[in-house]
Amino acid sequence: MALPLAGLLLTAASAASAAAMVAALKLRFKLGILSALFWLAMLWVLSRIVLQHPPAVTGVIGPASAQVQRLNLARRAQFAIAASERVMKAMTEARSRGDSVTEAGQEAVERERRYFQQHLDAMWARAKAAGQIDMEAAVHGPLLGWNAVKGDRRTTPECRWADGKNFYVTDPPDIGLPGVVHVGCRCWASAPHPGGKLLPSAGTRRARAA
Ligand SMILES: [Zn+2]
C-alpha cells in the first residue's frame, strides 16, 4: 500500500484531501481484512498529522536531492500506514475492554503526532545533506569522495568503512549517501579521494558482471 499512498501524497495539496485519499485507497484495496477502524485511523492520521505538514518545497537541485525526495516520500507513506495500524490497534483494544473507542483513537493520534515530528526532523536532515552533496557535485562533478568523522566513537562501522572511498552521485552507493546513512549520520561529500576505491553500488555490480 505504501507505493500508491506515496503517489497520492505527492499530489495531495491539503488536509482537505485526506477523505479523497482514503476513498481512493479503499477502491484500490477492497480487502476485507482491512477493517472500517483502519480507514478511520488513516483518515485521522492523514488529516491531522501527515497532510498538516506537506513536504518542504525546496526544489530539486541535483541527483542527490531527487533521490532523497523519493526516499522521504516513501518514508511519509510508510509512516502513515504504520501510524494508522497503531491507532487502529489502540481503538480495537479499547473496544474489547469496553472503553471509548473514539477517545482511545484520539489519544493514539496525539502520540503519533509526536512521532511524526521526529520523522520531519529526519526528513529535513536528509534533504539538507542531499543539497550539500549536489553542491559538491556542481563543483567537482559526479564523482565525489566520502568522509566520515574520525576520532570518536559515535561514527558507525559502516560510515568509517566508507571513509576515504569515492562514489558517483548519479549511482548512489548501497549504503546510501553521506549524511543520510542513518539518523545522526555526520558524513559528508568532498572532492574525490585520489586513488580511492569506488563504494559498491548497482553500477559497480553491473560493471563487474559485464
Ligand atoms: Zn555517516
mmCIF file of C-alpha atoms in Angstrom, residues 22-194:
data_model
loop_
_atom_site.group_PDB
_atom_site.id
_atom_site.type_symbol
_atom_site.label_atom_id
_atom_site.label_comp_id
_atom_site.label_asym_id
_atom_site.label_seq_id
_atom_site.Cartn_x
_atom_site.Cartn_y
_atom_site.Cartn_z
ATOM 1 C CA VAL A 22 -8.757 7.291 1.848
ATOM 2 C CA ALA A 23 -11.579 6.811 -0.673
ATOM 3 C CA ALA A 24 -9.039 6.194 -3.452
ATOM 4 C CA LEU A 25 -7.121 3.669 -1.342
ATOM 5 C CA LYS A 26 -10.365 1.904 -0.372
ATOM 6 C CA LEU A 27 -11.186 1.436 -4.047
ATOM 7 C CA ARG A 28 -7.749 0.030 -4.686
ATOM 8 C CA PHE A 29 -7.645 -2.257 -1.666
ATOM 9 C CA LYS A 30 -11.007 -3.956 -1.448
ATOM 10 C CA LEU A 31 -9.652 -6.199 1.250
ATOM 11 C CA GLY A 32 -11.979 -7.454 3.919
ATOM 12 C CA ILE A 33 -9.124 -7.795 6.379
ATOM 13 C CA LEU A 34 -8.758 -4.015 6.491
ATOM 14 C CA SER A 35 -11.471 -3.008 8.877
ATOM 15 C CA ALA A 36 -13.523 0.166 8.985
ATOM 16 C CA LEU A 37 -11.471 1.176 12.025
ATOM 17 C CA PHE A 38 -8.311 1.085 9.915
ATOM 18 C CA TRP A 39 -9.768 3.531 7.384
ATOM 19 C CA LEU A 40 -10.969 5.812 10.185
ATOM 20 C CA ALA A 41 -7.496 5.687 11.752
ATOM 21 C CA MET A 42 -5.927 6.505 8.388
ATOM 22 C CA LEU A 43 -8.302 9.413 7.837
ATOM 23 C CA TRP A 44 -7.244 10.873 11.197
ATOM 24 C CA VAL A 45 -3.539 10.236 10.680
ATOM 25 C CA LEU A 46 -3.612 11.865 7.231
ATOM 26 C CA SER A 47 -5.838 14.830 8.015
ATOM 27 C CA ARG A 48 -4.474 15.660 11.470
ATOM 28 C CA ILE A 49 -0.803 14.831 11.079
ATOM 29 C CA VAL A 50 0.729 13.924 7.734
ATOM 30 C CA LEU A 51 -1.112 16.392 5.488
ATOM 31 C CA GLN A 52 -0.700 19.176 8.059
ATOM 32 C CA HIS A 53 2.998 19.112 7.205
ATOM 33 C CA PRO A 54 3.365 18.931 3.425
ATOM 34 C CA PRO A 55 6.857 18.163 2.099
ATOM 35 C CA ALA A 56 9.121 21.207 2.057
ATOM 36 C CA VAL A 57 9.222 22.771 -1.391
ATOM 37 C CA THR A 58 12.983 23.070 -1.680
ATOM 38 C CA GLY A 59 13.184 22.366 -5.374
ATOM 39 C CA VAL A 60 15.321 19.563 -6.713
ATOM 40 C CA ILE A 61 18.800 20.922 -7.278
ATOM 41 C CA GLY A 62 20.507 17.691 -8.377
ATOM 42 C CA PRO A 63 20.560 13.882 -8.340
ATOM 43 C CA ALA A 64 21.133 13.534 -4.579
ATOM 44 C CA SER A 65 18.159 15.795 -3.797
ATOM 45 C CA ALA A 66 15.995 13.859 -6.249
ATOM 46 C CA GLN A 67 16.921 10.542 -4.577
ATOM 47 C CA VAL A 68 16.278 11.890 -1.093
ATOM 48 C CA GLN A 69 12.980 13.401 -2.151
ATOM 49 C CA ARG A 70 11.808 9.969 -3.330
ATOM 50 C CA LEU A 71 13.093 8.386 -0.107
ATOM 51 C CA ASN A 72 11.335 10.976 2.052
ATOM 52 C CA LEU A 73 8.074 10.472 0.202
ATOM 53 C CA ALA A 74 8.277 6.709 0.710
ATOM 54 C CA ARG A 75 9.015 7.252 4.419
ATOM 55 C CA ARG A 76 5.960 9.542 4.737
ATOM 56 C CA ALA A 77 3.754 6.862 3.222
ATOM 57 C CA GLN A 78 5.283 4.150 5.449
ATOM 58 C CA PHE A 79 4.720 6.328 8.499
ATOM 59 C CA ALA A 80 1.079 6.992 7.535
ATOM 60 C CA ILE A 81 0.390 3.264 7.199
ATOM 61 C CA ALA A 82 2.246 2.200 10.369
ATOM 62 C CA ALA A 83 0.643 5.014 12.388
ATOM 63 C CA SER A 84 -2.823 4.065 11.107
ATOM 64 C CA GLU A 85 -2.200 0.489 12.191
ATOM 65 C CA ARG A 86 -1.115 1.593 15.682
ATOM 66 C CA VAL A 87 -4.160 3.878 16.039
ATOM 67 C CA MET A 88 -6.443 1.074 14.862
ATOM 68 C CA LYS A 89 -4.864 -1.290 17.407
ATOM 69 C CA ALA A 90 -5.472 1.218 20.224
ATOM 70 C CA MET A 91 -9.125 1.514 19.169
ATOM 71 C CA THR A 92 -9.589 -2.255 18.845
ATOM 72 C CA GLU A 93 -8.122 -2.805 22.300
ATOM 73 C CA ALA A 94 -10.360 -0.093 23.791
ATOM 74 C CA ARG A 95 -13.388 -1.747 22.199
ATOM 75 C CA SER A 96 -12.534 -5.143 23.687
ATOM 76 C CA ARG A 97 -12.110 -3.538 27.133
ATOM 77 C CA GLY A 98 -15.432 -1.714 26.755
ATOM 78 C CA ASP A 99 -13.714 1.707 26.799
ATOM 79 C CA SER A 100 -14.438 4.617 24.488
ATOM 80 C CA VAL A 101 -13.100 3.792 21.029
ATOM 81 C CA THR A 102 -13.060 7.427 19.934
ATOM 82 C CA GLU A 103 -11.148 8.563 22.998
ATOM 83 C CA ALA A 104 -8.541 5.827 22.596
ATOM 84 C CA GLY A 105 -8.184 6.755 18.924
ATOM 85 C CA GLN A 106 -7.687 10.452 19.699
ATOM 86 C CA GLU A 107 -5.036 9.663 22.303
ATOM 87 C CA ALA A 108 -3.232 7.392 19.887
ATOM 88 C CA VAL A 109 -3.298 10.119 17.211
ATOM 89 C CA GLU A 110 -1.694 12.537 19.703
ATOM 90 C CA ARG A 111 1.128 10.054 20.317
ATOM 91 C CA GLU A 112 1.608 9.672 16.556
ATOM 92 C CA ARG A 113 1.836 13.448 16.192
ATOM 93 C CA ARG A 114 4.922 13.408 18.440
ATOM 94 C CA TYR A 115 6.480 10.521 16.476
ATOM 95 C CA PHE A 116 5.857 12.379 13.245
ATOM 96 C CA GLN A 117 7.829 15.382 14.483
ATOM 97 C CA GLN A 118 10.860 13.082 14.721
ATOM 98 C CA HIS A 119 10.169 11.921 11.167
ATOM 99 C CA LEU A 120 10.010 15.524 9.980
ATOM 100 C CA ASP A 121 13.357 16.285 11.639
ATOM 101 C CA ALA A 122 14.928 13.246 9.952
ATOM 102 C CA MET A 123 13.442 14.169 6.552
ATOM 103 C CA TRP A 124 14.760 17.706 6.872
ATOM 104 C CA ALA A 125 18.234 16.454 7.831
ATOM 105 C CA ARG A 126 18.251 14.140 4.783
ATOM 106 C CA ALA A 127 17.151 16.946 2.427
ATOM 107 C CA LYS A 128 19.843 19.248 3.817
ATOM 108 C CA ALA A 129 22.586 16.614 3.404
ATOM 109 C CA ALA A 130 21.432 15.927 -0.167
ATOM 110 C CA GLY A 131 21.560 19.626 -1.028
ATOM 111 C CA GLN A 132 25.158 19.766 0.197
ATOM 112 C CA ILE A 133 26.098 16.705 -1.890
ATOM 113 C CA ASP A 134 24.563 18.289 -5.001
ATOM 114 C CA MET A 135 26.534 21.461 -4.369
ATOM 115 C CA GLU A 136 29.771 19.451 -4.147
ATOM 116 C CA ALA A 137 28.820 17.691 -7.402
ATOM 117 C CA ALA A 138 28.237 21.060 -9.057
ATOM 118 C CA VAL A 139 31.850 21.978 -8.181
ATOM 119 C CA HIS A 140 33.690 18.643 -8.617
ATOM 120 C CA GLY A 141 31.474 16.664 -10.990
ATOM 121 C CA PRO A 142 29.547 13.452 -10.299
ATOM 122 C CA LEU A 143 32.481 11.539 -8.740
ATOM 123 C CA LEU A 144 32.798 12.536 -5.088
ATOM 124 C CA GLY A 145 34.740 11.490 -2.006
ATOM 125 C CA TRP A 146 33.150 10.081 1.140
ATOM 126 C CA ASN A 147 34.263 11.476 4.501
ATOM 127 C CA ALA A 148 33.360 10.291 7.986
ATOM 128 C CA VAL A 149 34.106 11.949 11.302
ATOM 129 C CA LYS A 150 37.157 10.224 12.749
ATOM 130 C CA GLY A 151 38.382 10.064 16.300
ATOM 131 C CA ASP A 152 35.177 9.498 18.242
ATOM 132 C CA ARG A 153 33.021 6.506 18.991
ATOM 133 C CA ARG A 154 29.800 7.894 17.528
ATOM 134 C CA THR A 155 30.810 7.092 13.944
ATOM 135 C CA THR A 156 29.225 3.781 12.951
ATOM 136 C CA PRO A 157 31.379 0.975 11.442
ATOM 137 C CA GLU A 158 29.731 1.312 8.002
ATOM 138 C CA CYS A 159 30.407 5.075 7.876
ATOM 139 C CA ARG A 160 34.026 4.514 8.995
ATOM 140 C CA TRP A 161 34.354 1.847 6.297
ATOM 141 C CA ALA A 162 33.111 4.248 3.585
ATOM 142 C CA ASP A 163 35.528 6.970 4.682
ATOM 143 C CA GLY A 164 38.213 7.685 2.063
ATOM 144 C CA LYS A 165 36.322 5.901 -0.714
ATOM 145 C CA ASN A 166 34.573 7.500 -3.693
ATOM 146 C CA PHE A 167 31.085 7.309 -5.173
ATOM 147 C CA TYR A 168 29.088 8.653 -8.117
ATOM 148 C CA VAL A 169 26.224 10.867 -7.049
ATOM 149 C CA THR A 170 24.329 9.574 -10.100
ATOM 150 C CA ASP A 171 24.820 5.945 -8.938
ATOM 151 C CA PRO A 172 24.295 6.046 -5.177
ATOM 152 C CA PRO A 173 26.262 3.508 -3.126
ATOM 153 C CA ASP A 174 24.425 0.634 -1.462
ATOM 154 C CA ILE A 175 24.918 2.184 1.982
ATOM 155 C CA GLY A 176 23.191 5.406 0.889
ATOM 156 C CA LEU A 177 24.586 8.910 0.616
ATOM 157 C CA PRO A 178 26.908 10.664 3.056
ATOM 158 C CA GLY A 179 24.859 12.330 5.784
ATOM 159 C CA VAL A 180 21.828 10.063 5.279
ATOM 160 C CA VAL A 181 23.166 6.576 6.156
ATOM 161 C CA HIS A 182 21.331 6.666 9.491
ATOM 162 C CA VAL A 183 19.725 9.245 11.772
ATOM 163 C CA GLY A 184 22.519 11.452 13.079
ATOM 164 C CA CYS A 185 24.951 10.454 10.276
ATOM 165 C CA ARG A 186 27.673 13.114 10.152
ATOM 166 C CA CYS A 187 29.367 12.004 6.921
ATOM 167 C CA TRP A 188 29.901 14.488 4.117
ATOM 168 C CA ALA A 189 30.936 14.586 0.455
ATOM 169 C CA SER A 190 34.025 16.295 -0.921
ATOM 170 C CA ALA A 191 36.250 16.271 -3.990
ATOM 171 C CA PRO A 192 37.037 12.636 -4.917
ATOM 172 C CA HIS A 193 39.864 10.987 -2.959
ATOM 173 C CA PRO A 194 42.764 10.359 -5.395
#
